[in-house]
Every structure is written in structure tokens, then in C-alpha cells.
CSV table of C-alpha atoms and ligand atoms in Angstrom, one decimal:
chain,number,residue,atom,x,y,z
K,892,MET,CA,0.0,0.0,0.0
K,893,LYS,CA,1.2,3.5,-0.9
K,894,THR,CA,0.1,6.8,0.7
K,895,ILE,CA,-0.5,9.5,-1.9
K,896,TYR,CA,-2.4,12.8,-2.0
K,897,LEU,CA,-5.5,13.7,-4.0
K,898,LEU,CA,-5.5,17.3,-4.9
K,899,LYS,CA,-8.6,19.4,-5.3
K,900,THR,CA,-8.8,22.5,-7.4
K,901,CYS,CA,-11.8,24.7,-7.8
K,902,GLU,CA,-11.7,28.0,-9.6
K,903,ILE,CA,-9.1,26.6,-12.0
K,904,ASN,CA,-11.8,24.1,-13.2
K,905,LEU,CA,-13.9,27.0,-14.5
K,906,LYS,CA,-11.1,28.1,-16.9
K,907,GLY,CA,-11.6,27.3,-20.5
K,908,GLU,CA,-8.7,26.9,-22.9
K,909,ASN,CA,-6.3,28.3,-20.4
K,910,LYS,CA,-6.9,25.6,-17.9
K,911,SER,CA,-3.7,23.7,-18.6
K,912,THR,CA,-1.6,26.8,-18.2
K,913,PHE,CA,-3.1,27.3,-14.7
K,914,GLU,CA,-2.6,23.7,-13.8
K,915,ARG,CA,1.0,23.7,-15.0
K,916,LYS,CA,1.6,26.8,-12.9
K,917,LEU,CA,0.0,25.2,-9.9
K,918,PHE,CA,2.2,22.1,-10.1
K,919,ALA,CA,5.3,24.1,-10.6
K,920,ASN,CA,4.5,26.2,-7.5
K,921,ILE,CA,3.8,23.0,-5.5
K,922,ARG,CA,7.2,21.7,-6.5
K,923,LYS,CA,9.0,24.9,-5.6
K,924,GLN,CA,7.2,25.2,-2.3
K,925,LEU,CA,8.2,21.6,-1.5
K,926,ASP,CA,11.8,22.7,-1.5
K,927,GLY,CA,13.3,19.8,-3.4
K,928,ILE,CA,11.1,17.0,-2.1
K,929,LYS,CA,10.5,14.8,-5.1
K,930,VAL,CA,6.9,14.0,-6.1
K,931,ARG,CA,5.1,12.7,-9.1
K,932,ILE,CA,1.9,14.6,-10.1
K,933,SER,CA,-0.6,12.9,-12.4
K,934,GLY,CA,-4.3,12.9,-13.3
K,935,ARG,CA,-6.5,15.2,-15.3
K,936,LYS,CA,-9.8,17.0,-15.4
K,937,GLY,CA,-9.5,18.6,-12.0
K,938,ARG,CA,-8.5,15.4,-10.2
K,939,PHE,CA,-4.8,15.1,-9.6
K,940,PHE,CA,-2.7,12.8,-7.5
K,941,LEU,CA,0.6,13.7,-5.9
K,942,ALA,CA,2.8,10.7,-5.1
K,943,PRO,CA,6.0,11.1,-3.1
K,944,ASP,CA,8.8,8.7,-3.3
K,945,ASP,CA,8.3,5.4,-1.3
K,946,ASN,CA,9.8,5.3,2.2
K,947,ILE,CA,9.8,9.0,2.9
K,948,ASP,CA,10.1,9.8,6.6
K,949,GLU,CA,7.6,11.4,8.9
K,950,LYS,CA,9.2,14.9,8.7
K,951,THR,CA,9.0,14.9,4.9
K,952,ARG,CA,5.4,13.8,5.0
K,953,ASN,CA,4.5,16.6,7.4
K,954,LYS,CA,6.3,19.1,5.1
K,955,ILE,CA,4.3,17.8,2.2
K,956,GLU,CA,1.0,18.2,4.1
K,957,LYS,CA,1.9,21.6,5.4
K,958,THR,CA,2.8,22.8,1.9
K,959,LEU,CA,-0.5,21.4,0.4
K,960,SER,CA,-2.4,23.4,3.0
K,961,SER,CA,-0.7,26.6,2.0
K,962,VAL,CA,-0.6,26.5,-1.9
K,963,PHE,CA,-2.8,29.0,-3.7
K,964,GLY,CA,-4.9,27.3,-6.4
K,965,LEU,CA,-5.7,24.2,-4.3
K,966,THR,CA,-8.9,24.2,-2.3
K,967,GLY,CA,-8.1,21.0,-0.4
K,968,PHE,CA,-6.4,17.6,-0.4
K,969,SER,CA,-7.0,14.2,0.9
K,970,ILE,CA,-4.6,11.6,2.1
K,971,ALA,CA,-5.3,8.6,0.0
K,972,LYS,CA,-4.3,4.9,0.2
K,973,MET,CA,-3.3,3.4,-3.2
K,974,VAL,CA,-3.7,-0.4,-3.4
K,975,GLU,CA,-4.0,-3.2,-6.0
K,976,LYS,CA,-7.3,-3.4,-7.9
K,977,ASN,CA,-8.6,-6.5,-6.2
K,978,MET,CA,-11.5,-6.8,-3.8
K,979,GLU,CA,-9.4,-8.3,-1.0
K,980,GLU,CA,-7.0,-5.3,-0.9
K,981,ILE,CA,-9.8,-2.8,-1.4
K,982,SER,CA,-11.9,-4.2,1.4
K,983,LYS,CA,-9.0,-4.3,3.8
K,984,THR,CA,-8.2,-0.7,3.1
K,985,VAL,CA,-11.8,0.5,3.3
K,986,LEU,CA,-12.1,-1.1,6.8
K,987,GLU,CA,-8.8,0.5,7.9
K,988,VAL,CA,-10.0,3.9,6.8
K,989,ALA,CA,-13.4,3.3,8.4
K,990,SER,CA,-11.7,2.2,11.6
K,991,LYS,CA,-9.6,5.4,11.8
K,992,GLN,CA,-12.7,7.6,11.1
K,993,PHE,CA,-14.7,5.7,13.6
K,994,ASN,CA,-12.0,6.1,16.3
K,995,ASP,CA,-11.2,9.7,15.5
K,996,GLY,CA,-14.4,11.0,14.4
K,997,VAL,CA,-16.8,11.3,17.3
K,998,THR,CA,-18.4,14.3,15.7
K,999,SER,CA,-21.9,13.1,16.6
K,1000,PRO,CA,-23.3,13.9,20.1
K,1001,GLU,CA,-23.0,11.1,22.6
K,1002,ASN,CA,-25.4,8.1,22.1
K,1003,VAL,CA,-26.2,9.2,18.5
K,1004,PRO,CA,-24.7,6.6,16.2
K,1005,LEU,CA,-22.0,7.9,13.7
K,1006,THR,CA,-23.1,7.8,10.1
K,1007,PHE,CA,-21.1,7.3,6.9
K,1008,LYS,CA,-21.4,7.0,3.2
K,1009,ILE,CA,-19.3,5.2,0.6
K,1010,THR,CA,-18.9,6.8,-2.8
K,1011,ALA,CA,-17.3,4.5,-5.4
K,1012,ARG,CA,-16.2,5.6,-8.8
K,1013,ARG,CA,-15.2,3.2,-11.5
K,1014,SER,CA,-13.0,5.0,-14.1
K,1015,ASP,CA,-11.7,1.6,-15.3
K,1016,LYS,CA,-14.8,0.1,-16.9
K,1017,SER,CA,-13.2,-3.3,-17.1
K,1018,PHE,CA,-13.4,-3.7,-13.3
K,1019,LYS,CA,-16.0,-6.3,-12.5
K,1020,TYR,CA,-18.3,-4.3,-10.3
K,1021,SER,CA,-20.1,-1.1,-11.3
K,1022,SER,CA,-19.8,2.0,-9.1
K,1023,TYR,CA,-23.2,1.3,-7.5
K,1024,GLU,CA,-22.4,-2.4,-6.8
K,1025,LEU,CA,-19.1,-1.5,-5.3
K,1026,SER,CA,-20.7,1.1,-3.0
K,1027,CYS,CA,-23.2,-1.5,-1.8
K,1028,ILE,CA,-20.6,-4.2,-1.2
K,1029,LEU,CA,-18.2,-2.0,0.6
K,1030,GLY,CA,-21.0,-0.3,2.6
K,1031,GLY,CA,-22.3,-3.7,3.7
K,1032,LEU,CA,-18.8,-4.7,4.7
K,1033,VAL,CA,-18.4,-1.6,6.9
K,1034,LEU,CA,-21.8,-2.1,8.5
K,1035,ASP,CA,-20.9,-5.7,9.3
K,1036,ASN,CA,-17.7,-4.7,11.0
K,1037,PHE,CA,-18.9,-1.7,12.9
K,1038,LYS,CA,-22.2,-2.5,14.5
K,1039,THR,CA,-23.0,1.0,15.8
K,1040,LEU,CA,-22.4,2.8,12.4
K,1041,LYS,CA,-25.3,3.8,10.3
K,1042,VAL,CA,-25.5,4.8,6.6
K,1043,ASN,CA,-26.6,8.4,5.8
K,1044,LEU,CA,-26.3,9.2,2.1
K,1045,LYS,CA,-27.4,12.9,2.5
K,1046,ASN,CA,-25.4,14.2,5.5
K,1047,PRO,CA,-22.9,11.6,6.8
K,1048,ASP,CA,-20.4,12.2,9.6
K,1049,PHE,CA,-17.7,10.8,7.3
K,1050,LYS,CA,-17.4,9.7,3.7
K,1051,ILE,CA,-15.2,7.1,2.3
K,1052,ASN,CA,-14.3,7.4,-1.4
K,1053,VAL,CA,-13.1,4.6,-3.5
K,1054,GLU,CA,-11.8,5.2,-7.0
K,1055,ILE,CA,-10.9,2.4,-9.4
K,1056,ARG,CA,-8.3,3.6,-11.8
K,1057,ASP,CA,-5.0,1.9,-12.9
K,1058,LYS,CA,-4.9,1.2,-9.1
K,1059,ALA,CA,-7.6,1.4,-6.5
K,1060,VAL,CA,-7.5,4.6,-4.4
K,1061,VAL,CA,-9.3,5.0,-1.0
K,1062,TYR,CA,-9.6,8.3,0.9
K,1063,SER,CA,-11.8,10.0,3.4
K,1064,SER,CA,-11.1,13.4,5.1
K,1065,VAL,CA,-10.5,16.5,3.0
K,1066,TYR,CA,-8.0,19.0,4.5
K,1067,LYS,CA,-8.4,22.6,3.6
K,1068,SER,CA,-6.0,24.6,1.3
K,1069,PRO,CA,-6.4,28.3,0.8
K,1070,GLY,CA,-8.1,28.2,-2.7
K,1071,GLY,CA,-7.6,31.1,-5.1
K,1072,LEU,CA,-5.3,31.0,-8.1
K,1073,PRO,CA,-1.7,29.8,-8.5
K,1074,SER,CA,0.8,32.5,-7.5
K,1075,GLY,CA,2.3,34.2,-10.6
K,1076,ILE,CA,-0.6,33.5,-13.0
K,1077,SER,CA,-1.7,37.2,-12.6
K,1078,GLY,CA,1.8,38.5,-13.0
K,1079,LYS,CA,4.0,40.3,-10.5
K,1080,ALA,CA,2.7,42.8,-7.9
K,1081,ILE,CA,4.6,45.2,-5.7
K,1082,LEU,CA,3.4,45.0,-2.1
K,1083,LEU,CA,4.0,48.2,-0.1
K,1084,LEU,CA,4.8,46.3,3.1
K,1085,SER,CA,5.0,48.2,6.4
K,1086,GLY,CA,5.4,46.6,9.8
K,1087,GLY,CA,1.7,47.1,10.5
K,1088,ILE,CA,-1.2,44.6,10.6
K,1089,ASP,CA,-2.8,45.6,7.3
K,1090,SER,CA,-0.3,45.4,4.5
K,1091,PRO,CA,0.7,41.7,5.1
K,1092,VAL,CA,-2.9,40.7,4.9
K,1093,ALA,CA,-3.3,42.8,1.7
K,1094,GLY,CA,-0.3,40.9,0.2
K,1095,TYR,CA,-1.8,37.5,1.2
K,1096,MET,CA,-5.1,38.4,-0.5
K,1097,MET,CA,-3.6,39.5,-3.8
K,1098,ALA,CA,-1.3,36.5,-3.8
K,1099,LYS,CA,-4.4,34.4,-3.5
K,1100,ARG,CA,-5.6,36.1,-6.7
K,1101,GLY,CA,-2.6,34.8,-8.5
K,1102,CYS,CA,-0.1,37.7,-8.0
K,1103,ALA,CA,3.6,36.9,-7.5
K,1104,ILE,CA,4.5,39.2,-4.6
K,1105,GLU,CA,7.6,41.4,-4.4
K,1106,ALA,CA,7.6,43.4,-1.2
K,1107,LEU,CA,8.9,47.0,-0.9
K,1108,HIS,CA,9.6,48.6,2.5
K,1109,PHE,CA,10.7,52.1,3.3
K,1110,GLU,CA,12.9,52.4,6.3
K,1111,THR,CA,13.9,55.4,8.3
K,1112,TYR,CA,16.9,54.2,10.2
K,1113,PRO,CA,18.0,55.5,12.8
K,1114,TYR,CA,14.5,57.0,13.5
K,1115,THR,CA,13.3,53.4,13.4
K,1116,SER,CA,15.4,50.6,14.8
K,1117,GLU,CA,17.1,47.5,13.4
K,1118,GLN,CA,14.3,45.6,15.1
K,1119,SER,CA,11.7,47.3,12.9
K,1120,LYS,CA,13.6,46.0,9.9
K,1121,GLU,CA,13.8,42.5,11.4
K,1122,LYS,CA,10.1,42.6,12.0
K,1123,VAL,CA,9.4,43.4,8.3
K,1124,ILE,CA,11.7,40.5,7.3
K,1125,GLU,CA,9.8,38.2,9.6
K,1126,LEU,CA,6.5,39.3,8.0
K,1127,ALA,CA,7.9,38.7,4.6
K,1128,LYS,CA,9.0,35.2,5.6
K,1129,LYS,CA,5.5,34.5,6.8
K,1130,ILE,CA,4.0,35.6,3.5
K,1131,ARG,CA,6.6,33.6,1.7
K,1132,THR,CA,5.3,30.3,3.3
K,1133,TYR,CA,2.3,30.7,0.9
K,1134,LEU,CA,4.5,31.5,-2.1
K,1135,PRO,CA,7.0,29.7,-4.3
K,1136,LYS,CA,9.4,32.7,-4.1
K,1137,MET,CA,9.5,36.3,-2.9
K,1138,LYS,CA,11.9,39.2,-2.8
K,1139,LEU,CA,11.9,42.1,-0.3
K,1140,TYR,CA,13.3,45.5,-1.3
K,1141,PHE,CA,14.4,48.1,1.3
K,1142,VAL,CA,14.4,51.7,0.4
K,1143,PRO,CA,16.6,54.0,2.6
K,1144,PHE,CA,13.9,56.6,3.2
K,1145,THR,CA,15.4,58.7,6.0
K,1146,GLU,CA,16.8,61.6,3.9
K,1147,LEU,CA,13.6,61.9,1.9
K,1148,GLN,CA,11.5,61.7,5.0
K,1149,VAL,CA,13.4,64.4,6.8
K,1150,TYR,CA,13.4,66.6,3.7
K,1151,ILE,CA,9.6,66.3,3.3
K,1152,LYS,CA,9.2,67.2,7.0
K,1153,GLN,CA,11.3,70.3,6.5
K,1154,ASN,CA,9.7,71.4,3.2
K,1155,CYS,CA,6.0,71.0,3.6
K,1156,LYS,CA,3.2,72.0,6.0
K,1157,GLN,CA,3.1,69.8,9.0
K,1158,GLU,CA,-0.3,68.5,8.2
K,1159,GLU,CA,0.9,67.3,4.8
K,1160,ILE,CA,3.9,65.2,6.0
K,1161,THR,CA,2.2,61.8,6.0
K,1162,LEU,CA,0.4,62.3,2.7
K,1163,PHE,CA,3.5,63.5,0.9
K,1164,SER,CA,5.6,60.6,2.3
K,1165,ARG,CA,2.9,58.2,0.9
K,1166,ALA,CA,3.0,60.0,-2.5
K,1167,VAL,CA,6.8,59.6,-2.7
K,1168,MET,CA,6.5,56.0,-1.7
K,1169,MET,CA,4.1,55.5,-4.6
K,1170,LYS,CA,6.5,57.2,-7.0
K,1171,ILE,CA,9.3,54.9,-5.9
K,1172,ALA,CA,7.0,51.8,-6.1
K,1173,HIS,CA,6.1,52.9,-9.7
K,1174,LEU,CA,9.8,53.1,-10.6
K,1175,LEU,CA,10.5,49.7,-9.1
K,1176,ALA,CA,7.4,48.2,-10.9
K,1177,GLU,CA,8.9,49.5,-14.2
K,1178,LYS,CA,12.3,48.1,-13.4
K,1179,ILE,CA,11.3,44.6,-12.3
K,1180,LYS,CA,8.3,44.4,-14.8
K,1181,ALA,CA,5.6,44.2,-12.2
K,1182,ASN,CA,2.1,45.0,-13.4
K,1183,SER,CA,0.4,46.3,-10.3
K,1184,ILE,CA,0.9,47.8,-6.8
K,1185,VAL,CA,-0.7,46.6,-3.6
K,1186,THR,CA,-1.4,48.6,-0.4
K,1187,GLY,CA,-3.1,47.8,2.9
K,1188,GLU,CA,-5.3,50.8,2.8
K,1189,ALA,CA,-8.9,50.6,4.2
K,1190,LEU,CA,-11.3,53.4,3.5
K,1191,SER,CA,-11.2,56.0,6.3
K,1192,GLN,CA,-9.4,53.7,8.7
K,1193,VAL,CA,-6.8,56.5,9.4
K,1194,ALA,CA,-6.4,60.1,8.2
K,1195,SER,CA,-4.3,59.2,5.2
K,1196,GLN,CA,-6.9,56.8,3.9
K,1197,THR,CA,-9.9,59.2,3.2
K,1198,ALA,CA,-11.1,59.0,-0.4
K,1199,GLU,CA,-9.5,62.4,-1.1
K,1200,ASN,CA,-6.1,61.3,0.3
K,1201,ILE,CA,-6.2,58.0,-1.5
K,1202,ARG,CA,-6.9,59.8,-4.8
K,1203,PHE,CA,-3.9,62.0,-4.2
K,1204,THR,CA,-1.4,59.2,-3.3
K,1205,GLY,CA,-2.8,57.0,-6.0
K,1206,SER,CA,-2.2,59.7,-8.6
K,1207,HIS,CA,1.5,59.0,-8.5
K,1208,THR,CA,1.4,55.8,-10.4
K,1209,THR,CA,-0.4,54.6,-13.5
K,1210,TYR,CA,-0.2,51.0,-12.5
K,1211,PRO,CA,-3.4,49.5,-11.2
K,1212,LEU,CA,-3.5,49.9,-7.4
K,1213,PHE,CA,-4.9,47.0,-5.6
K,1214,ARG,CA,-6.4,47.7,-2.1
K,1215,PRO,CA,-8.0,44.4,-1.2
K,1216,LEU,CA,-8.8,45.6,2.4
K,1217,ILE,CA,-10.6,48.8,1.2
K,1218,GLY,CA,-14.0,47.7,2.5
K,1219,MET,CA,-13.0,45.7,5.5
K,1220,ASP,CA,-13.3,46.6,9.2
K,1221,LYS,CA,-10.2,46.6,11.3
K,1222,GLN,CA,-11.5,43.6,13.3
K,1223,GLU,CA,-12.0,41.6,10.1
K,1224,ILE,CA,-8.5,42.4,9.1
K,1225,ILE,CA,-7.2,41.3,12.5
K,1226,THR,CA,-9.1,38.1,12.2
K,1227,LYS,CA,-7.5,37.4,8.8
K,1228,ALA,CA,-4.0,38.4,10.1
K,1229,LYS,CA,-4.4,35.9,12.9
K,1230,GLU,CA,-5.6,33.2,10.5
K,1231,ILE,CA,-2.5,33.6,8.2
K,1232,GLY,CA,-0.1,34.0,11.1
K,1233,THR,CA,1.1,37.6,10.6
K,1234,TYR,CA,-0.7,39.2,13.5
K,1235,GLU,CA,1.7,38.1,16.2
K,1236,ILE,CA,4.6,39.6,14.3
K,1237,SER,CA,2.7,42.8,13.3
K,1238,VAL,CA,1.9,43.7,16.9
K,1239,LEU,CA,5.5,43.6,18.1
K,1240,PRO,CA,6.1,47.2,19.4
K,1241,TYR,CA,8.8,48.4,16.9
K,1242,PRO,CA,7.4,51.4,15.1
K,1243,ASP,CA,7.8,52.2,11.3
K,1244,CYS,CA,8.4,55.6,9.7
K,1245,CYS,CA,4.7,56.6,9.5
K,1246,SER,CA,4.3,56.5,13.3
K,1247,VAL,CA,7.6,58.3,14.0
K,1248,PHE,CA,6.9,61.2,11.6
K,1249,ALA,CA,3.1,61.4,11.8
K,1250,PRO,CA,1.8,64.9,12.4
K,1251,PRO,CA,-0.9,65.4,15.1
K,1252,HIS,CA,-3.5,66.9,12.7
K,1253,PRO,CA,-3.0,65.5,9.2
K,1254,VAL,CA,-4.9,66.9,6.3
K,1255,LEU,CA,-8.1,64.9,5.7
K,1256,LYS,CA,-10.0,66.3,2.6
K,1257,PRO,CA,-7.5,68.1,0.5
K,1258,VAL,CA,-8.6,69.7,-2.8
K,1259,PHE,CA,-6.8,67.6,-5.4
K,1260,GLU,CA,-5.4,70.4,-7.6
K,1261,LYS,CA,-4.2,72.4,-4.6
K,1262,ILE,CA,-2.5,69.5,-2.8
K,1263,SER,CA,-0.9,68.4,-6.1
K,1264,ALA,CA,0.4,71.8,-6.8
K,1265,SER,CA,2.0,72.2,-3.3
K,1266,PHE,CA,3.5,68.7,-3.7
K,1267,ASN,CA,4.9,69.5,-7.1
K,1268,ALA,CA,6.5,72.7,-5.8
K,1269,ILE,CA,8.9,70.7,-3.7
K,1270,GLU,CA,11.9,69.6,-5.7
K,1271,MET,CA,12.5,65.9,-4.8
K,1272,ASP,CA,13.6,64.2,-8.0
K,1273,ALA,CA,17.3,63.9,-7.2
K,1274,LEU,CA,16.6,62.5,-3.7
K,1275,ILE,CA,14.1,60.0,-5.2
K,1276,GLU,CA,16.6,58.9,-7.7
K,1277,ASP,CA,19.3,58.6,-5.1
K,1278,ALA,CA,17.0,56.5,-2.8
K,1279,PHE,CA,16.0,54.3,-5.7
K,1280,ALA,CA,19.6,53.7,-6.6
K,1281,LYS,CA,20.3,52.6,-3.1
K,1282,ILE,CA,17.6,50.0,-2.8
K,1283,GLU,CA,18.8,46.8,-1.0
K,1284,THR,CA,17.3,43.5,-2.2
K,1285,LEU,CA,16.8,40.5,-0.1
K,1286,THR,CA,15.6,37.1,-1.3
K,1287,ILE,CA,13.3,35.6,1.2
K,1288,THR,CA,13.7,31.9,1.8
N,211,ATP,P1,-0.4,48.9,7.8
N,211,ATP,O1,-1.1,48.2,9.0
N,211,ATP,O2,-0.3,48.1,6.6
N,211,ATP,O3,0.9,49.6,8.3
N,211,ATP,P2,-1.8,51.3,8.3
N,211,ATP,O4,-3.2,51.1,8.7
N,211,ATP,O5,-0.8,51.6,9.4
N,211,ATP,O6,-1.4,50.1,7.4
N,211,ATP,P3,-0.8,53.5,6.9
N,211,ATP,O7,0.3,53.6,7.9
N,211,ATP,O8,-1.6,54.7,6.6
N,211,ATP,O9,-1.9,52.5,7.3
N,211,ATP,O10,-0.2,52.9,5.6
N,211,ATP,C1,-1.1,52.7,4.5
N,211,ATP,C2,-0.4,51.7,3.5
N,211,ATP,O11,0.8,52.3,3.0
N,211,ATP,C3,0.1,50.5,4.2
N,211,ATP,O12,-0.9,49.5,4.3
N,211,ATP,C4,1.2,50.0,3.3
N,211,ATP,O13,0.8,49.4,2.2
N,211,ATP,C5,1.8,51.4,2.9
N,211,ATP,N1,3.0,51.7,3.8
N,211,ATP,C6,2.9,52.5,4.9
N,211,ATP,N2,4.2,52.6,5.5
N,211,ATP,C7,5.0,51.9,4.7
N,211,ATP,C8,6.4,51.6,4.7
N,211,ATP,N3,7.2,52.1,5.7
N,211,ATP,N4,6.9,50.8,3.8
N,211,ATP,C9,6.1,50.3,2.8
N,211,ATP,N5,4.8,50.6,2.7
N,211,ATP,C10,4.3,51.3,3.6
N,212,MG,MG1,1.2,51.5,9.1
């Protein structure tokens, strides 16, 4: 008997002629995220099997299962037993799986019998029983061996699936994967990654829509500490666990930040800093051939995120600006951050440049033409060029 994995895809199945491109990308991403663990992926029509080498150890198996639960493009996977196509082997395996479910799966309230359902599928039409006959025979076998189990075809506590292909495959529980589309299929996006709660969640959400993510962080050392930088690296590493690859770019922002502070009205500092960040993100997008920019903005969450301010900062790039959190409450964002594992890192106390340089009363509803004119009156091109040239690149592993 061999243990393999059945992979489930969802949105990819809706694709027409491009489907195989999506599937190839998905499989390539799985392999990359597996970091060199060898696997064979086979199957077609939205049903794929991933087979590792025989005799892999427990640690490798755990790594495979952890990876499958964090690959975009998969909705879920099952751990499946693959055996020879004869009734003796199949029956033995079905009973084993039923026994495990029976012992693990007390999902029913006490004294209510557990229920199950067998679904058999015969892809190999030369097999001597039809799908229906096979379901009946195996269902009867389980009932004979577990006297307290009952059949429930509509809403069973657990299902056992049996597929007859070149081998017989038996599986039960489905484990959850994040869904979405394979990373990279939507091209490359630049994520403006701060050390806060929001932007890592925004990056995750756009990665789920198939964006390859390259993160960009603006640091204002020594106004912010080495630990602030470490925190951003940790956040990037966490996002990277869902991705086949990722880079993190650091822009030395101190000179620009101080210059902005000295050359604009106090209430404009945050807004102008954001505008300059956007300009630099635009330059980087051109350089590394990204096709979009992602921020963690949510409408009116803070002063810099009013519709008027978002219009102004967004006007400094012509790339599509993705703001996946725009309609979310802070609490919803926090829940998501906890779910993806970034929250605990984000709440570490090291501040980023926004908090250090934030004015007490930032502008809220600027007139677009006026604020643009006062921004354009400040000569910053040379400083921007200089900061851009000094970008430091880190490959996140
Ligand atoms: P976050 O929790 O993501 O920091 P926030 O609610 O604190 O967001 P702001 O500080 O106004 O909001 O930042 C808005 C967005 O601007 C962030 O979500 C992020 O995408 C980007 N941003 C802010 N500061 C930086 C920075 N130092 N480096 C890169 N991007 C940044
Ligand atoms: Mg912030």
C-alpha cells in the first residue's frame, strides 16, 4: 500500500482553454514550495494525484501536508491509500479507513450513532463491479464490521471514497487549502509592506488572486530601529510560506522623510511621504516588470486613507493599485491576520516611519489640484533617484 495525495482545485476548473496553463503553474508552484522533495503529479480534469517517493520519513510527510495546506490554487487535499485493484485489498483498506474515522471521528453527540457514506467511482470500466455495486458491497462490509455505524447518504459524519483507476484509491477526510489562483498567474505585484497589521494581509489576499509578490519597504533608520527592519523580514517570511518565491526590497527613506518634513506644511507630511513611496513603487514596478501595486489601505481607517487622500497618493502611479482591504473593518483584518499567522509579528512594538513622523493633525480632505500643486512645488527628483539607486534586495527563503 502506498500513501498518496488527492489534490482538489476549484476556480481553475472554470477556466476554458487556459486551464492547462493554470494547472502547470500550480504544479510548478507546489514543487517549488516543496523545496526539493521529489513528487510525481498525475491525473486530469481537476482530479490530480501527488505521489511522493516510497519510504519518505515522517518529517517529509509533514512538510508535504503543510505545503499542500498553503498553496494557492488548491482548495483542499485528501490523504489517500493506493492499493492493487482486487476486492481483498480494497476491502481491507476501506475497513482500515473506516476504523480510523470511527475512532477519531466522534463528531456526533453522545449516544447518537455515527453515520457514513461510501462513494465508489469506476474509471476503469473493465473492473468487474459497477460503481453502484461497489458502493453497496463496501457499505455492507463496513456495517458488518462496525455494528453501531449507520448509513446516511445525505449528510454523513464521514465519507469514504473509492476510485478504481489503474490502481484502487481509497480516501476520506478533506483537508483545507487556501483556494484562489496559483501565484504568478496574474503577473507580479509590488506590495507596499509596512510593519503594520494591514499590508501583510493585503499581500496575502492579492497573492491568493494569483499575484507573485515582491515586497517593498521604506525604512527610516535611525529614527526606526534595526528591530523594525527585522520585523518586516519576519512578516515577509510568513507571507513567503504561501508562495513559491519572494523578494523584499528596502528603500533608505530617511533623507527623503526628513526633507519632506522640513519642506511641507506639518499636516501634509504623511500624505507627501505616501506620495513619494508611490512614485518609488512605480519606478520599481517598471524596473522589475511588475504589473500592479498593492497597499493595505482601508477606507477612512486612518487620516491618510480618506477617499480624497487615496486619490492623491494613487495619482503618482499609472499601475493599477490593488487595495484588497478597502471595504474591511479593522476587526475583520485582524481576524484574517491571525488566521494567516502575521498578526503576532505585526503587533511587536517596533514602530515604522509613519508613526515616527506622523503629524498630530494630518490633512483629511485636500482639494486635489491644490495639494498636487503644493507637492509638485517641492523639488525631490534627485533625492528620489538617489534612494531608488540605493535599494537593497533580499531574497526571502
Ligand atoms: P499597515 O497596517 O499596513 O501599516 P496602516 O493602517 O498603518 O497600514 P498607513 O500607515 O496609513 O496604514 O499605511 C497605508 C499603507 O501604506 C500600508 O498598508 C502600506 O501598504 C503602505 N505603507 C505604509 N508605510 C510603509 C512603509 N514604511 N513601507 C512600505 N509601505 C508602507
Ligand atoms: Mg502602518
